[in-house]
CSV table of C-alpha atoms and ligand atoms in Angstrom, one decimal:
chain,number,residue,atom,x,y,z
A,235,MET,CA,32.6,10.1,-49.4
A,236,PRO,CA,35.2,9.0,-46.8
A,237,SER,CA,36.9,11.9,-45.1
A,238,SER,CA,40.6,12.3,-45.6
A,239,PRO,CA,42.7,11.3,-42.6
A,240,GLY,CA,43.1,14.3,-40.2
A,241,ALA,CA,39.9,15.9,-41.2
A,242,PRO,CA,37.7,17.0,-38.3
A,243,ASN,CA,34.6,14.8,-37.7
A,244,PRO,CA,31.7,15.9,-39.8
A,245,GLU,CA,29.3,15.6,-36.8
A,246,GLY,CA,30.7,19.0,-36.0
A,247,LEU,CA,30.7,18.5,-32.2
A,248,ALA,CA,33.1,21.2,-30.8
A,249,SER,CA,34.4,21.3,-34.3
A,250,ALA,CA,37.0,24.1,-33.6
A,251,ALA,CA,38.5,21.9,-30.9
A,252,GLN,CA,38.4,18.8,-33.2
A,253,ALA,CA,40.4,20.7,-35.8
A,254,ARG,CA,43.0,21.7,-33.2
A,255,VAL,CA,43.5,18.2,-31.8
A,256,PHE,CA,43.9,16.7,-35.3
A,257,GLU,CA,46.4,19.3,-36.2
A,258,ALA,CA,48.4,18.4,-33.1
A,259,LEU,CA,48.1,14.6,-33.6
A,260,PRO,CA,47.4,14.0,-37.3
A,261,GLU,CA,47.9,10.3,-36.9
A,262,ALA,CA,44.9,10.0,-34.5
A,263,GLN,CA,42.2,7.6,-35.6
A,264,GLY,CA,39.3,9.6,-34.1
A,265,VAL,CA,38.4,11.8,-31.2
A,266,PHE,CA,36.7,11.3,-27.9
A,267,PHE,CA,34.1,14.0,-27.1
A,268,ALA,CA,32.5,15.1,-23.8
A,269,PRO,CA,29.9,17.9,-23.9
A,270,GLY,CA,29.7,20.9,-21.7
A,271,ARG,CA,26.4,21.8,-20.0
A,272,VAL,CA,24.0,24.7,-19.6
A,273,ASN,CA,21.9,24.7,-16.5
A,274,LEU,CA,18.5,25.9,-17.7
A,275,MET,CA,17.1,26.4,-14.2
A,276,GLY,CA,18.0,25.8,-10.6
A,277,ASP,CA,21.4,27.4,-9.8
A,278,HIS,CA,23.2,27.0,-6.4
A,279,ILE,CA,20.8,24.4,-5.1
A,280,ASP,CA,22.5,21.1,-6.3
A,281,TYR,CA,24.8,21.1,-3.2
A,282,LEU,CA,21.7,21.2,-1.0
A,283,GLY,CA,20.2,18.1,-2.6
A,284,GLY,CA,18.0,20.2,-4.9
A,285,VAL,CA,16.4,19.3,-8.2
A,286,VAL,CA,18.1,21.0,-11.2
A,287,LEU,CA,17.5,21.2,-14.9
A,288,PRO,CA,20.8,21.0,-16.9
A,289,MET,CA,21.2,20.2,-20.6
A,290,SER,CA,24.4,18.8,-22.2
A,291,LEU,CA,25.7,20.8,-25.1
A,292,THR,CA,27.1,20.1,-28.6
A,293,GLU,CA,30.1,22.4,-27.5
A,294,GLY,CA,32.5,20.6,-25.3
A,295,THR,CA,36.0,19.1,-24.9
A,296,VAL,CA,37.7,16.7,-27.3
A,297,LEU,CA,40.6,14.4,-26.8
A,298,ALA,CA,42.7,12.7,-29.5
A,299,ALA,CA,45.0,9.8,-28.5
A,300,VAL,CA,47.9,7.9,-30.1
A,301,PRO,CA,49.3,4.8,-28.3
A,302,LYS,CA,53.0,5.0,-27.6
A,303,ALA,CA,54.9,2.5,-29.8
A,304,ARG,CA,56.9,0.9,-27.0
A,305,ARG,CA,56.8,0.7,-23.3
A,306,GLY,CA,59.7,2.6,-21.9
A,307,GLU,CA,58.8,5.7,-23.9
A,308,GLY,CA,57.4,7.1,-20.6
A,309,GLY,CA,53.8,7.4,-19.5
A,310,LEU,CA,51.0,9.7,-20.4
A,311,GLU,CA,52.1,12.7,-22.5
A,312,VAL,CA,49.6,15.4,-22.8
A,313,TRP,CA,49.3,18.4,-25.1
A,314,ALA,CA,46.9,20.8,-23.4
A,315,LEU,CA,46.3,22.9,-26.5
A,316,ASP,CA,44.2,25.6,-24.9
A,317,ALA,CA,46.9,26.3,-22.3
A,318,SER,CA,49.6,25.9,-25.1
A,319,GLU,CA,51.4,23.4,-22.8
A,320,LYS,CA,52.8,20.0,-23.3
A,321,ALA,CA,53.9,17.7,-20.5
A,322,VAL,CA,54.8,14.2,-19.6
A,323,LEU,CA,52.8,13.7,-16.4
A,324,SER,CA,53.9,12.0,-13.2
A,325,LEU,CA,52.5,11.7,-9.7
A,326,ALA,CA,54.7,14.7,-8.7
A,327,ASP,CA,52.2,16.8,-10.6
A,328,LEU,CA,49.8,16.3,-7.6
A,329,GLU,CA,52.1,18.8,-5.8
A,330,ARG,CA,51.4,21.6,-8.2
A,331,PRO,CA,49.2,24.6,-7.1
A,332,LEU,CA,45.4,24.1,-6.8
A,333,GLY,CA,43.6,24.3,-10.2
A,334,ASP,CA,46.7,23.6,-12.3
A,335,TRP,CA,45.5,21.4,-15.2
A,336,ARG,CA,48.3,18.8,-14.7
A,337,ARG,CA,47.3,18.4,-11.0
A,338,ARG,CA,43.7,18.0,-11.9
A,339,LEU,CA,44.4,15.5,-14.7
A,340,VAL,CA,46.7,13.3,-12.5
A,341,ALA,CA,44.1,13.5,-9.7
A,342,VAL,CA,41.4,12.1,-12.1
A,343,LEU,CA,43.8,9.3,-13.0
A,344,THR,CA,44.6,8.4,-9.4
A,345,ALA,CA,40.9,8.5,-8.5
A,346,LEU,CA,40.3,5.9,-11.2
A,347,GLY,CA,43.1,3.7,-9.8
A,348,LEU,CA,45.7,4.7,-12.4
A,349,THR,CA,49.1,6.4,-12.5
A,350,PRO,CA,50.3,8.4,-15.5
A,351,GLU,CA,52.9,5.7,-16.1
A,352,ALA,CA,50.0,3.2,-16.6
A,353,VAL,CA,48.6,5.2,-19.5
A,354,PRO,CA,51.1,4.8,-22.4
A,355,PHE,CA,49.5,7.3,-24.8
A,356,ARG,CA,50.2,10.7,-26.3
A,357,ILE,CA,47.0,12.8,-26.1
A,358,ALA,CA,45.9,16.2,-27.2
A,359,ILE,CA,43.0,18.0,-25.5
A,360,SER,CA,41.1,21.1,-26.5
A,361,GLY,CA,37.7,22.5,-25.8
A,362,THR,CA,35.1,25.1,-26.9
A,363,LEU,CA,33.7,26.0,-23.5
A,364,ALA,CA,36.0,28.8,-22.3
A,365,GLY,CA,34.6,31.8,-20.5
A,366,GLY,CA,32.8,30.4,-17.5
A,367,GLY,CA,29.5,28.9,-16.8
A,368,LEU,CA,29.4,26.0,-19.2
A,369,SER,CA,31.3,23.5,-17.1
A,370,SER,CA,34.6,23.3,-18.9
A,371,SER,CA,36.1,21.8,-15.8
A,372,ALA,CA,33.7,18.7,-15.6
A,373,SER,CA,33.9,18.3,-19.3
A,374,PHE,CA,37.7,18.1,-19.1
A,375,ALA,CA,37.5,15.5,-16.4
A,376,LEU,CA,34.9,13.4,-18.2
A,377,VAL,CA,36.5,13.4,-21.6
A,378,LEU,CA,39.5,11.9,-19.8
A,379,ALA,CA,37.6,9.5,-17.6
A,380,ARG,CA,35.3,8.1,-20.3
A,381,TRP,CA,38.1,7.9,-22.9
A,382,LEU,CA,40.1,5.8,-20.4
A,383,ARG,CA,37.1,3.5,-19.9
A,384,GLU,CA,36.9,3.1,-23.7
A,385,GLU,CA,40.6,2.0,-23.6
A,386,GLY,CA,39.8,-0.4,-20.8
A,387,LEU,CA,42.0,1.5,-18.4
A,388,GLY,CA,41.1,2.2,-14.8
A,389,GLU,CA,37.9,1.7,-12.8
A,390,ALA,CA,34.7,1.9,-14.9
A,391,PHE,CA,32.5,3.8,-12.4
A,392,GLU,CA,28.8,4.4,-13.1
A,393,SER,CA,27.7,8.0,-13.4
A,394,TRP,CA,26.6,8.9,-9.9
A,395,ARG,CA,29.7,7.2,-8.3
A,396,LEU,CA,32.0,8.9,-10.8
A,397,ALA,CA,30.3,12.3,-10.2
A,398,SER,CA,30.9,12.1,-6.5
A,399,ILE,CA,34.6,11.1,-7.2
A,400,LEU,CA,35.0,14.1,-9.5
A,401,GLN,CA,33.3,16.3,-7.0
A,402,THR,CA,36.0,15.3,-4.5
A,403,VAL,CA,38.8,15.9,-7.1
A,404,GLU,CA,37.4,19.4,-7.8
A,405,ARG,CA,37.3,20.2,-4.1
A,406,ASP,CA,40.8,18.8,-3.3
A,407,HIS,CA,42.6,19.8,-6.5
A,408,ALA,CA,40.9,22.9,-7.9
A,409,GLY,CA,39.7,24.2,-4.5
A,410,VAL,CA,36.1,24.5,-5.5
A,411,ALA,CA,33.5,22.9,-3.2
A,412,CYS,CA,31.0,22.3,-6.0
A,413,GLY,CA,27.9,20.1,-6.2
A,414,LEU,CA,27.1,17.0,-8.2
A,415,MET,CA,25.3,18.6,-11.1
A,416,ASP,CA,28.0,19.2,-13.7
A,417,PRO,CA,29.5,15.7,-14.1
A,418,LEU,CA,26.0,14.2,-14.1
A,419,ALA,CA,24.6,16.6,-16.6
A,420,ILE,CA,27.4,15.6,-18.9
A,421,ASP,CA,27.7,11.9,-18.3
A,422,LEU,CA,24.0,11.3,-18.5
A,423,GLY,CA,23.3,13.9,-21.2
A,424,THR,CA,20.9,13.1,-24.0
A,425,VAL,CA,20.5,14.5,-27.5
A,426,ASP,CA,16.8,15.4,-26.9
A,427,GLY,CA,16.9,18.0,-24.1
A,428,PRO,CA,17.6,18.6,-20.5
A,429,LEU,CA,17.5,16.3,-17.5
A,430,ARG,CA,15.6,16.7,-14.3
A,431,LEU,CA,18.4,15.8,-11.9
A,432,ASP,CA,17.4,15.1,-8.3
A,433,CYS,CA,20.6,15.5,-6.4
A,434,GLU,CA,19.1,14.1,-3.2
A,435,GLN,CA,17.3,11.0,-4.6
A,436,GLY,CA,20.0,10.3,-7.1
A,437,SER,CA,17.7,10.2,-10.1
A,438,ALA,CA,17.9,11.7,-13.6
A,439,THR,CA,14.7,12.1,-15.8
A,440,PRO,CA,15.0,13.2,-19.4
A,441,VAL,CA,12.7,16.2,-20.1
A,442,ALA,CA,11.6,17.1,-23.6
A,443,LEU,CA,12.2,20.6,-25.0
A,444,GLY,CA,8.5,21.3,-25.7
A,445,PHE,CA,8.8,24.7,-27.4
A,446,SER,CA,7.9,24.9,-31.0
A,447,GLU,CA,9.4,28.3,-32.0
A,448,ALA,CA,11.6,29.1,-29.0
A,449,VAL,CA,15.3,28.1,-28.5
A,450,PHE,CA,17.9,28.6,-25.9
A,451,ALA,CA,20.8,30.8,-26.8
A,452,LEU,CA,24.1,31.4,-24.9
A,453,VAL,CA,25.7,34.8,-24.8
A,454,HIS,CA,29.0,35.7,-23.1
A,455,CYS,CA,29.0,38.8,-20.9
A,456,GLY,CA,32.5,39.7,-21.7
A,457,VAL,CA,34.0,38.9,-18.3
A,458,GLY,CA,35.4,35.4,-17.7
A,459,ARG,CA,35.6,34.0,-14.3
A,460,ARG,CA,37.7,31.7,-12.2
A,461,LEU,CA,36.0,29.8,-9.4
A,462,GLU,CA,39.3,29.1,-7.9
A,463,ASP,CA,39.4,32.7,-6.6
A,464,GLY,CA,37.1,31.5,-3.8
A,465,ALA,CA,33.8,33.4,-4.6
A,466,TYR,CA,31.9,30.1,-5.0
A,467,ASN,CA,33.1,28.7,-1.7
A,468,ARG,CA,32.3,32.0,0.0
A,469,VAL,CA,28.7,32.0,-1.0
A,470,ARG,CA,28.4,28.3,0.0
A,471,THR,CA,29.8,29.1,3.5
A,472,ALA,CA,27.6,32.1,3.9
A,473,LEU,CA,24.5,30.0,2.9
A,474,ALA,CA,25.4,27.2,5.4
A,475,ALA,CA,25.7,29.8,8.2
A,476,ALA,CA,22.4,31.4,7.3
A,477,LEU,CA,20.7,27.9,7.2
A,478,ALA,CA,22.2,27.1,10.6
A,479,GLU,CA,21.1,30.4,12.1
A,480,GLU,CA,17.5,29.8,11.1
A,481,GLY,CA,17.6,26.3,12.5
A,482,PHE,CA,17.8,24.3,9.2
A,483,PRO,CA,20.3,21.6,8.4
A,484,ALA,CA,23.3,23.3,6.7
A,485,ASP,CA,23.4,21.0,3.6
A,486,ARG,CA,19.7,20.7,2.8
A,487,LEU,CA,17.1,23.0,1.2
A,488,PRO,CA,14.7,24.5,3.6
A,489,PRO,CA,11.2,23.0,3.2
A,490,PRO,CA,9.2,24.7,0.4
A,491,ALA,CA,6.7,26.3,2.7
A,492,ALA,CA,9.0,27.1,5.7
A,493,PRO,CA,9.2,30.8,6.5
A,494,VAL,CA,12.8,32.0,5.8
A,495,ARG,CA,14.4,35.4,6.6
A,496,ALA,CA,17.9,35.6,5.1
A,497,ALA,CA,18.2,36.5,1.4
A,498,PRO,CA,20.3,33.5,0.4
A,499,LEU,CA,17.6,31.2,1.9
A,500,ARG,CA,15.0,33.1,-0.1
A,501,HIS,CA,17.0,32.4,-3.2
A,502,VAL,CA,17.5,28.6,-2.7
A,503,GLN,CA,13.9,28.1,-1.7
A,504,SER,CA,12.4,30.2,-4.6
A,505,GLU,CA,14.9,28.7,-7.1
A,506,GLN,CA,13.7,25.2,-6.3
A,507,ALA,CA,10.1,26.2,-6.9
A,508,ARG,CA,11.2,27.7,-10.2
A,509,VAL,CA,12.6,24.4,-11.3
A,510,TRP,CA,9.3,22.7,-10.8
A,511,ALA,CA,7.4,25.5,-12.5
A,512,GLY,CA,10.0,25.4,-15.3
A,513,CYS,CA,9.4,21.7,-15.9
A,514,GLU,CA,5.7,22.4,-16.2
A,515,ALA,CA,6.3,25.3,-18.7
A,516,LEU,CA,8.6,23.0,-20.8
A,517,ALA,CA,6.0,20.3,-20.8
A,518,ALA,CA,3.3,22.8,-21.9
A,519,GLY,CA,5.6,24.3,-24.5
A,520,ASP,CA,5.0,27.7,-22.8
A,521,ALA,CA,8.0,29.8,-23.7
A,522,ALA,CA,6.6,33.0,-22.1
A,523,ALA,CA,6.2,31.2,-18.8
A,524,PHE,CA,9.7,29.7,-18.9
A,525,GLY,CA,11.1,33.1,-19.9
A,526,ALA,CA,9.4,34.8,-16.9
A,527,LEU,CA,10.9,32.2,-14.6
A,528,MET,CA,14.4,32.9,-16.1
A,529,ASP,CA,14.0,36.6,-15.4
A,530,ALA,CA,12.9,35.9,-11.8
A,531,SER,CA,15.8,33.4,-11.4
A,532,HIS,CA,18.3,36.0,-12.5
A,533,ARG,CA,16.9,38.6,-10.1
A,534,SER,CA,17.1,36.1,-7.3
A,535,LEU,CA,20.7,35.0,-8.1
A,536,ALA,CA,21.7,38.7,-8.4
A,537,GLU,CA,19.8,40.3,-5.5
A,538,ASP,CA,19.3,37.5,-3.0
A,539,TYR,CA,22.3,35.3,-3.7
A,540,GLY,CA,24.9,37.9,-4.8
A,541,VAL,CA,26.5,35.9,-7.7
A,542,SER,CA,25.9,38.3,-10.6
A,543,LEU,CA,28.2,41.0,-12.0
A,544,PRO,CA,27.3,44.3,-13.6
A,545,GLU,CA,28.2,42.9,-17.0
A,546,LEU,CA,25.7,40.0,-16.6
A,547,ASP,CA,23.1,42.4,-15.3
A,548,ARG,CA,23.6,44.7,-18.3
A,549,LEU,CA,23.5,41.9,-20.8
A,550,THR,CA,20.4,40.3,-19.4
A,551,ALA,CA,18.6,43.6,-19.0
A,552,LEU,CA,19.4,44.6,-22.6
A,553,ALA,CA,18.3,41.2,-23.9
A,554,ARG,CA,14.9,41.4,-22.0
A,555,GLY,CA,14.2,44.7,-23.9
A,556,LEU,CA,14.7,43.2,-27.4
A,557,PRO,CA,11.9,41.8,-29.5
A,558,GLY,CA,11.9,38.0,-29.7
A,559,VAL,CA,13.4,37.5,-26.2
A,560,TYR,CA,11.3,35.5,-23.7
A,561,GLY,CA,13.7,35.7,-20.8
A,562,ALA,CA,17.4,36.0,-19.7
A,563,ARG,CA,19.4,34.8,-16.8
A,564,LEU,CA,23.0,34.1,-15.8
A,565,THR,CA,23.6,30.3,-15.8
A,566,GLY,CA,25.9,28.1,-13.7
A,567,ALA,CA,27.8,29.5,-10.8
A,568,GLY,CA,27.7,33.2,-11.9
A,569,PHE,CA,30.5,35.7,-11.2
A,570,GLY,CA,30.9,36.3,-15.0
A,571,GLY,CA,30.8,34.0,-18.0
A,572,TRP,CA,27.8,33.0,-20.1
A,573,ALA,CA,24.2,34.1,-19.9
A,574,GLN,CA,21.2,32.0,-21.1
A,575,LEU,CA,18.5,33.6,-23.2
A,576,LEU,CA,15.2,32.0,-24.4
A,577,VAL,CA,14.5,33.5,-27.9
A,578,ASP,CA,12.3,33.2,-30.8
A,579,ARG,CA,14.2,31.1,-33.4
A,580,ALA,CA,13.3,33.4,-36.3
A,581,ALA,CA,14.4,36.4,-34.4
A,582,TRP,CA,17.8,35.0,-33.4
A,583,PRO,CA,19.9,36.1,-36.4
A,584,GLU,CA,18.8,39.7,-35.8
A,585,LEU,CA,19.2,39.5,-32.1
A,586,GLN,CA,22.7,38.1,-32.5
A,587,LYS,CA,23.7,41.1,-34.5
A,588,THR,CA,22.1,43.6,-32.0
A,589,LEU,CA,23.9,41.9,-29.1
A,590,ALA,CA,27.2,42.0,-31.0
A,591,ALA,CA,26.7,45.7,-31.7
A,592,GLU,CA,26.1,46.3,-28.0
A,593,GLY,CA,29.4,44.7,-27.0
A,594,PHE,CA,28.4,41.0,-26.7
A,595,PRO,CA,29.8,39.4,-29.9
A,596,GLN,CA,30.2,35.8,-28.5
A,597,SER,CA,27.0,33.8,-28.8
A,598,PHE,CA,25.5,30.6,-30.1
A,599,LEU,CA,22.3,28.5,-30.0
A,600,ALA,CA,22.3,25.8,-27.4
A,601,SER,CA,21.7,22.3,-28.7
A,602,PRO,CA,21.6,19.1,-26.6
A,603,GLY,CA,24.9,17.3,-27.1
A,604,GLY,CA,24.3,13.8,-25.6
A,605,ALA,CA,26.8,12.0,-23.4
A,606,PRO,CA,30.6,11.5,-23.7
A,607,ARG,CA,31.4,9.2,-26.6
A,608,ALA,CA,34.0,8.3,-29.2
A,609,LEU,CA,33.7,9.9,-32.6
A,610,PRO,CA,35.2,7.8,-35.3
A,611,LEU,CA,37.2,9.7,-37.9
A,612,GLY,CA,35.0,10.8,-40.8
A,613,GLY,CA,31.9,9.5,-38.9
A,614,ALA,CA,28.8,7.8,-40.3
A,615,HIS,CA,27.8,10.8,-42.3
A,616,GLY,CA,31.2,11.3,-44.0
B,516,GLA,C1,29.0,25.3,-10.6
B,516,GLA,C2,29.1,24.0,-9.7
B,516,GLA,C3,27.8,23.3,-9.7
B,516,GLA,C4,26.6,24.2,-9.3
B,516,GLA,C5,26.6,25.5,-10.2
B,516,GLA,C6,25.6,26.4,-9.7
B,516,GLA,O1,28.8,24.9,-11.9
B,516,GLA,O2,30.1,23.2,-10.2
B,516,GLA,O3,27.9,22.2,-8.8
B,516,GLA,O4,26.6,24.5,-7.9
B,516,GLA,O5,27.9,26.1,-10.1
B,516,GLA,O6,24.3,25.9,-9.9
């Protein structure tokens, strides 16, 4: 049965956000979707050329667009629904404070060789990744960049080039000196599972989710985070200083067997080893082994790298004590946000209830969401 115009796409990707953009722009013919990502293992090593294991998500950011009828109606008009703000953008938005959504949006446009005036559309954007740790920021940039490519506007960069451009945008316009992982995890995402992303070699290898009964779940710790407050940059600076002090290059992982003294170096070195062990556990379908690596990763991120919070520690410790949980860790940058659990599929409904009763009501199962793409209204399954 064809869907009625204005109905959210039945594929259900970020469906709450789809409903919001259609309500804002009922005349839109479809939406463009970019997933978020969860990093299953390997945090705070992408900016050292490490190998990481992110997976794109079915939750993400959606954009609906309607062309302006006539030129002269002004350039790009954006309804940022999650910020409850509407604006006609211009290059002057680049002067706004670091992290302002209008500044970041115009920065993405200019990085693609465009100005807001060269994009005569009305667009509405909304996402389902709020709370920290699922890469709402890269998802926002990619929904825009890949929708523009679909419209034939701006430079059509391949994924690694675009990731490095977006990394610069994030540093210069959000003030976060992040690595390459997030835009790549999203732009190269598959619907089958995570990617083994080698940030030094520039390669991405799809990895199958080999578990039969175990699934990844995401649970919010109750405290959101803003990387713009500088915590992320501070740990990076401290790491670079520790690397230099022990005679290693400041932007590379210390070799796997090299003796290291400082705690941050212990983290990055052991975290890289856990990624390789995690790939083996995934291939073997060994949920207990992967779960144990997650517990060790959390301990290392908390104790050696200092990026956890009491709420993330409480949530992950609580989860580890519950039946049907193989492991628990913070995911992404840390400092609040979402935690990642590996759980028995059959136990999840009960676990979800227990976690909610303990003060963690926001949770969902993580499914691989593929890469950014257009979703026609109604979709093939309509
Ligand atoms: C953020 C950054 C990434 C990465 C993670 C931690 O998501 O954007 O580049 O460093 O934190 O693994």
